[in-house]
mmCIF file of C-alpha atoms in Angstrom:
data_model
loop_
_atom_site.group_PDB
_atom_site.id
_atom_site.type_symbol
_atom_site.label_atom_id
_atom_site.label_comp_id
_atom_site.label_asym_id
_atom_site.label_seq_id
_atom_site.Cartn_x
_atom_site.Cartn_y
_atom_site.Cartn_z
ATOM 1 C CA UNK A 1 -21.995 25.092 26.612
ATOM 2 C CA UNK A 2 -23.112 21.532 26.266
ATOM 3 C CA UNK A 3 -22.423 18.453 27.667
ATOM 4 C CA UNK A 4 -21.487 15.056 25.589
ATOM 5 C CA UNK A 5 -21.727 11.930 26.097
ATOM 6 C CA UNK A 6 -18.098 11.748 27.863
ATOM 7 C CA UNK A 7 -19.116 14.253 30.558
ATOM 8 C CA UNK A 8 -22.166 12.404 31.163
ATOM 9 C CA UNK A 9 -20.013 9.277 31.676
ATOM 10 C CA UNK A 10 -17.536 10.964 34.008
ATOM 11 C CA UNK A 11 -20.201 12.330 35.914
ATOM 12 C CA UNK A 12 -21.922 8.551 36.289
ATOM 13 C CA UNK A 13 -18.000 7.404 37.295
ATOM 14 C CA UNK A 14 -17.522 10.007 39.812
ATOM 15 C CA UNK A 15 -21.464 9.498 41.089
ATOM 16 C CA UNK A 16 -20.751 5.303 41.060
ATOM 17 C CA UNK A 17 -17.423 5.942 42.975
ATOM 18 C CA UNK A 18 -18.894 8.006 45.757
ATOM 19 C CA UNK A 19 -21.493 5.622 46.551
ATOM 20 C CA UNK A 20 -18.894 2.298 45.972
ATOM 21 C CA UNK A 21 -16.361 4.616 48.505
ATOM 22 C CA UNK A 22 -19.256 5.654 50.534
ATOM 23 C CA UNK A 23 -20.482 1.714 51.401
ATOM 24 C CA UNK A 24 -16.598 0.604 52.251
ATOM 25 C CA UNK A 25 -16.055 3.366 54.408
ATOM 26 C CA UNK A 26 -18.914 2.680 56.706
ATOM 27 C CA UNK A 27 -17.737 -0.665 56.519
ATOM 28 C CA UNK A 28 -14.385 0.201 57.376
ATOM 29 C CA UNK A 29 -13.397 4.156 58.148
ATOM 30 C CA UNK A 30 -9.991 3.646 57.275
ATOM 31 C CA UNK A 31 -10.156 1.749 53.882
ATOM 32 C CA UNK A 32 -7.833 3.096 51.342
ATOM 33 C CA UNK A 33 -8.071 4.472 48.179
ATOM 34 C CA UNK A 34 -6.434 1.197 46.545
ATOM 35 C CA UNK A 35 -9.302 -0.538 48.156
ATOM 36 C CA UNK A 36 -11.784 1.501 47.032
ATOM 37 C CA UNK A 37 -10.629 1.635 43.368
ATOM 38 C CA UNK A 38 -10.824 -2.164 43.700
ATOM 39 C CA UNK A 39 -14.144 -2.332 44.943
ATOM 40 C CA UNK A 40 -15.618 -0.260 42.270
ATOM 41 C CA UNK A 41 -13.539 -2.400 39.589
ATOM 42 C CA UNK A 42 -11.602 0.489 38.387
ATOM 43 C CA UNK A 43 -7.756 1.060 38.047
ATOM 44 C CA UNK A 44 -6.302 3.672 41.104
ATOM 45 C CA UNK A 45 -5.633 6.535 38.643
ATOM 46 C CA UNK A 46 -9.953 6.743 37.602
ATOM 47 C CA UNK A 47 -10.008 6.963 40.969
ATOM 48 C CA UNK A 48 -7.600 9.844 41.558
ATOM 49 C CA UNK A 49 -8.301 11.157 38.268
ATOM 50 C CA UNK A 50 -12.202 12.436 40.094
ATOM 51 C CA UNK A 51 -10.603 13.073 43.243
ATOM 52 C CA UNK A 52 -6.547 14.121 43.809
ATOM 53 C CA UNK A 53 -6.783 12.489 47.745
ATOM 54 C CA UNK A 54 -9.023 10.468 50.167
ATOM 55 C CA UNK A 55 -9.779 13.928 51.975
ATOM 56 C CA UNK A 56 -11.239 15.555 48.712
ATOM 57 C CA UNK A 57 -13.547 11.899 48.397
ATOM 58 C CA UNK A 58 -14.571 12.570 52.010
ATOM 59 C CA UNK A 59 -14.919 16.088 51.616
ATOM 60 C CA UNK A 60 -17.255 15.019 48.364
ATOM 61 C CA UNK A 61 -19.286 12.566 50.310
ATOM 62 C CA UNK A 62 -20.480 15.290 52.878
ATOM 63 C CA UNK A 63 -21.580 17.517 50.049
ATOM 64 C CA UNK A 64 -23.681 14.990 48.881
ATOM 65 C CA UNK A 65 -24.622 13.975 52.260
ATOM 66 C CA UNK A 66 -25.108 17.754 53.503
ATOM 67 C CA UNK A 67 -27.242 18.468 50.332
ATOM 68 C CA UNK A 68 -29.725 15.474 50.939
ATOM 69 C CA UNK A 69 -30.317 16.496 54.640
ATOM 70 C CA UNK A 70 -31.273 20.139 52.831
ATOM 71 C CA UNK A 71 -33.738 18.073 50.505
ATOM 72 C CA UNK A 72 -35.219 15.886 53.453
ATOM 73 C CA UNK A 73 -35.601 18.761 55.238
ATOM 74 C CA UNK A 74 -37.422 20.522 52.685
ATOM 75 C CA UNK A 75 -39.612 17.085 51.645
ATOM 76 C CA UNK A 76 -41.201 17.593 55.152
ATOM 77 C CA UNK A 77 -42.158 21.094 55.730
ATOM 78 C CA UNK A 78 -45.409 21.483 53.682
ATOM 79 C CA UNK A 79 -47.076 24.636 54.592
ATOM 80 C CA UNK A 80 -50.506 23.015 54.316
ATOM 81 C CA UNK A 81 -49.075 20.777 57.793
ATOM 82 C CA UNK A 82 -49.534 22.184 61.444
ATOM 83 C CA UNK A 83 -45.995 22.968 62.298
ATOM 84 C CA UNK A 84 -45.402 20.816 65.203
ATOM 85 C CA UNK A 85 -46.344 18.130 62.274
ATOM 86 C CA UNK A 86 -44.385 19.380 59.433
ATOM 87 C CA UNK A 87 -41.507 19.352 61.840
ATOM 88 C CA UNK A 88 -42.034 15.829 62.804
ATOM 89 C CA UNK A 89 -41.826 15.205 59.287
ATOM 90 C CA UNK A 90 -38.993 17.054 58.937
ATOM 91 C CA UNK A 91 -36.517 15.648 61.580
ATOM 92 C CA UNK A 92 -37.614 12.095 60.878
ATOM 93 C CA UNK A 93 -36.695 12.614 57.124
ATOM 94 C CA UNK A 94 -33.515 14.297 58.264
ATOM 95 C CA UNK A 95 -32.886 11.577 60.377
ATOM 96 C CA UNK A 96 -33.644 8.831 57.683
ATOM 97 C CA UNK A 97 -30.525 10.708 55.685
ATOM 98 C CA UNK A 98 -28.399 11.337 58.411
ATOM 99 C CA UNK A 99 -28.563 7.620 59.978
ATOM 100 C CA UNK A 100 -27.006 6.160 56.380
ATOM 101 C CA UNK A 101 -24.433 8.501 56.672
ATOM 102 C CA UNK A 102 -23.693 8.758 60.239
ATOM 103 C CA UNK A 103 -20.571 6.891 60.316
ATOM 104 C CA UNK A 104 -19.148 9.471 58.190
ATOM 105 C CA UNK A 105 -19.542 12.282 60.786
ATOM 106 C CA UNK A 106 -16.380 11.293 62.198
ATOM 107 C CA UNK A 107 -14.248 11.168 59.014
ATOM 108 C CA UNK A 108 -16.038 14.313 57.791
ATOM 109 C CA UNK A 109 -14.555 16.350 60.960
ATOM 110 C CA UNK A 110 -11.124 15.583 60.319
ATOM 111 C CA UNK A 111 -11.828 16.283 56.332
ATOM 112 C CA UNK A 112 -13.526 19.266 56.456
ATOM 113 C CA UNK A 113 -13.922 20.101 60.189
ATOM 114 C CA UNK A 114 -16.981 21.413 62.167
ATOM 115 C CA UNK A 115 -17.149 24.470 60.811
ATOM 116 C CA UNK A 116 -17.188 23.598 57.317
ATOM 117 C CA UNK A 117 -19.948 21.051 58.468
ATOM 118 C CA UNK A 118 -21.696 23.907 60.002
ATOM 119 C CA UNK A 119 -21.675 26.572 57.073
ATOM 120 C CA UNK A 120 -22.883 23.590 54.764
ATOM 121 C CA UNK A 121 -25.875 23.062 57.129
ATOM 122 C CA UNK A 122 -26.844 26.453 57.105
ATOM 123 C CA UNK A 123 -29.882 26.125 54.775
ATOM 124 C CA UNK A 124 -30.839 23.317 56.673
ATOM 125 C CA UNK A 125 -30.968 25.772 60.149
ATOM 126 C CA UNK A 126 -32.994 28.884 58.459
ATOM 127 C CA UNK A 127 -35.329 26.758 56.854
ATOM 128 C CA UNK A 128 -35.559 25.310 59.985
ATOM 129 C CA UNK A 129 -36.011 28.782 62.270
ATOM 130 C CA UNK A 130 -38.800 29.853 60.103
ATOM 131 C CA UNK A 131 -40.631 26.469 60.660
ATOM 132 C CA UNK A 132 -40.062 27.264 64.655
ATOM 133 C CA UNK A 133 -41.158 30.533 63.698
ATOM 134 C CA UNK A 134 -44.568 29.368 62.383
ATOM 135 C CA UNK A 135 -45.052 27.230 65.274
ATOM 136 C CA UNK A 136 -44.749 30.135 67.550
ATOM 137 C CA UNK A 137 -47.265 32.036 65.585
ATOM 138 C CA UNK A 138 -49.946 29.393 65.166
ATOM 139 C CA UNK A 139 -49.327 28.472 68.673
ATOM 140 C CA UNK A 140 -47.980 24.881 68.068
ATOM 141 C CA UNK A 141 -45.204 25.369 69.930
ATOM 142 C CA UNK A 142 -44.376 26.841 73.267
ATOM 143 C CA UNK A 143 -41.067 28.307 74.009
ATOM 144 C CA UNK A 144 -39.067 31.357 75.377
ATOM 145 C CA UNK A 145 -36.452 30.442 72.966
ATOM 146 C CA UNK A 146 -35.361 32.112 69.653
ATOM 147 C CA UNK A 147 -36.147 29.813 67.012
ATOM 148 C CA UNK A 148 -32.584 29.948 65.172
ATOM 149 C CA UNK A 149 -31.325 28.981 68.609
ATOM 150 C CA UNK A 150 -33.795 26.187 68.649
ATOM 151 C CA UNK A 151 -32.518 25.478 64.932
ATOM 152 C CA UNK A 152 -28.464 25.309 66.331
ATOM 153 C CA UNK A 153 -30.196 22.678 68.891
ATOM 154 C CA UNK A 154 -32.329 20.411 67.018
ATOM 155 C CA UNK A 155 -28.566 20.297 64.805
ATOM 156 C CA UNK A 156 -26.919 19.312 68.093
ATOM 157 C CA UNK A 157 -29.681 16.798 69.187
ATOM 158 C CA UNK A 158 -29.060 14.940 66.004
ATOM 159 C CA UNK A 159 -25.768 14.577 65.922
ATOM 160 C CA UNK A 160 -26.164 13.430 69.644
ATOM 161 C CA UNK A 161 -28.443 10.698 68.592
ATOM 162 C CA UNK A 162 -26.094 9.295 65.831
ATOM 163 C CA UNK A 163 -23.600 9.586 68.405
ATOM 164 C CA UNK A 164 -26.039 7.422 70.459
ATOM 165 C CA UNK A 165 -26.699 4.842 67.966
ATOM 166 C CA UNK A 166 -23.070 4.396 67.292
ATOM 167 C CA UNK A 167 -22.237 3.595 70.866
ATOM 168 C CA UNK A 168 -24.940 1.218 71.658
ATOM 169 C CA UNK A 169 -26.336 3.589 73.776
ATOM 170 C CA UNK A 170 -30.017 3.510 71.829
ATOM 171 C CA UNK A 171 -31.048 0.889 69.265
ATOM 172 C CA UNK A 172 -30.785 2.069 65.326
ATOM 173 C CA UNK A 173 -34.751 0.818 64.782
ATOM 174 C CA UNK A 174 -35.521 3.478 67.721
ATOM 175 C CA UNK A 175 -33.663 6.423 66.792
ATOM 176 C CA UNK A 176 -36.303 8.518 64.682
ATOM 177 C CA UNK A 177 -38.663 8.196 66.680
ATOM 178 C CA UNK A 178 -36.489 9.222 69.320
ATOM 179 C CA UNK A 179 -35.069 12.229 67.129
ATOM 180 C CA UNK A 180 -38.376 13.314 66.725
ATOM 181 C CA UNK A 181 -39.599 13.088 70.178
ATOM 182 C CA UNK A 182 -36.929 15.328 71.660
ATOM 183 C CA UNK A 183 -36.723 17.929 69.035
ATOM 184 C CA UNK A 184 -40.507 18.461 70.156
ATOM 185 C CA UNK A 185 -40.131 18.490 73.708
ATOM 186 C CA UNK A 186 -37.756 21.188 72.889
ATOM 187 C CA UNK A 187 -40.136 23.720 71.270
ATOM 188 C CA UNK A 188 -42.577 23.297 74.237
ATOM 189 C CA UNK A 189 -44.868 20.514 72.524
ATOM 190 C CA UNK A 190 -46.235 17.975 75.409
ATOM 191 C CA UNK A 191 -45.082 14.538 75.552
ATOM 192 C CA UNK A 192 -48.736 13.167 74.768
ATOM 193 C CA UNK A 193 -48.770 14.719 71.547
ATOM 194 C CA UNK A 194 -44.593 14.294 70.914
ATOM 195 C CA UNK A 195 -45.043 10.418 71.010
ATOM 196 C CA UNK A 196 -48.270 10.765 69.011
ATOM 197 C CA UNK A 197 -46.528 12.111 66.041
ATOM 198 C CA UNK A 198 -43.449 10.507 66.147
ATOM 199 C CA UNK A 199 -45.391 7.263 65.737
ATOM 200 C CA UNK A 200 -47.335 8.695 62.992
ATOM 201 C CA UNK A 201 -44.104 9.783 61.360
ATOM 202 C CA UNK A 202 -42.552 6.770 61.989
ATOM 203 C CA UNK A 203 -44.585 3.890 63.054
ATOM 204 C CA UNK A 204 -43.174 2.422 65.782
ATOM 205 C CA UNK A 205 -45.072 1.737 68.363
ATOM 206 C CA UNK A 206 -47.878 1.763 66.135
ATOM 207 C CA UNK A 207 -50.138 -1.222 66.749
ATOM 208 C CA UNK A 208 -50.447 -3.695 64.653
#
């Protein structure tokens, strides 16, 4: 079966009205359906027409937003890397996704609660273990720790530091390299070399 011109077009809709309901939601959790058809210059019924309620928009969002963390994930761990640097990649790419969408977490858990969060991060965790795993065996990293445990807390550190940022508690600008220095410390890799990558990963506190 092929696709025409008119389910190309509803597809670009649906795709402009996620990212149009996407930007007013961080702006304002609570912002309406009304609002959002408004913002993306459509009548209400285009907008119900892609999705029947505001939890099936949120639900849509963390698809999208769930299936780029898989991608950054991926975009980091080139086998050709040491491990502890492929996961430094990894986490700060993860991070890069999960900081534009991290005002979402909250509506996402009442949409589609933790545990659908969870199952739709589950890629993201065994691509993640076998990293760990590599690390192990190349002797990168230094832990008595299983690595799909270690996976389940890198998960849990990152959410933590979006948690963080939205508080106050730690400055947005900060927060990969941050990310990526305490998923390291937690697979046994020394602070020395932790801050080293993070700033190669990230640049800051790179001179200059």
């Amino acid at each position: 079966m092929t696709t025409g011109p008119s389910s190309s077009r509803a597809y670009a809709n649906r795709r402009r009205i996620m990212d149009i309901a996407l930007t007013e939601l961080l702006q304002d959790p609570d912002a309406s359906m009304d609002r959002i058809a408004r913002a993306a210059g459509v009548v209400r019924r285009t907008v119900y027409g892609h999705f029947p309620n505001r939890e099936a928009l949120v639900t849509a969002l963390t698809d999208s937003a769930t299936a780029d963390v898989a991608a950054a994930f991926d975009s980091g761990t080139d086998p050709e890397l040491p491990a502890d640097l492929a996961l430094a990649r990894a986490t700060v790419a993860v991070w890069q996704v999960a900081d534009r969408y991290r005002l979402l977490i909250a509506l996402a858990r009442r949409s589609v609660t933790d545990e659908g969060i969870r199952a739709r991060l589950e890629p993201v965790r065994r691509a993640a273990a076998q990293l760990i795993a590599r690390g192990l065996r190349e002797g990168c990293f230094h832990t008595d720790l299983p690595p799909l445990a270690l996976s389940h807390l890198h998960e849990h550190t990152l959410f933590g530091i979006t948690q963080a940022v939205n508080y106050g508690a730690l400055p947005a600008r900060e927060a990969g390299a941050a990310a990526v220095a305490a998923v390291l410390a937690t697979v046994g890799v020394g602070a020395e070399r932790a801050a080293e990558l993070a700033c190669v990963v990230t640049g800051v506190g790179a001179e200059g």
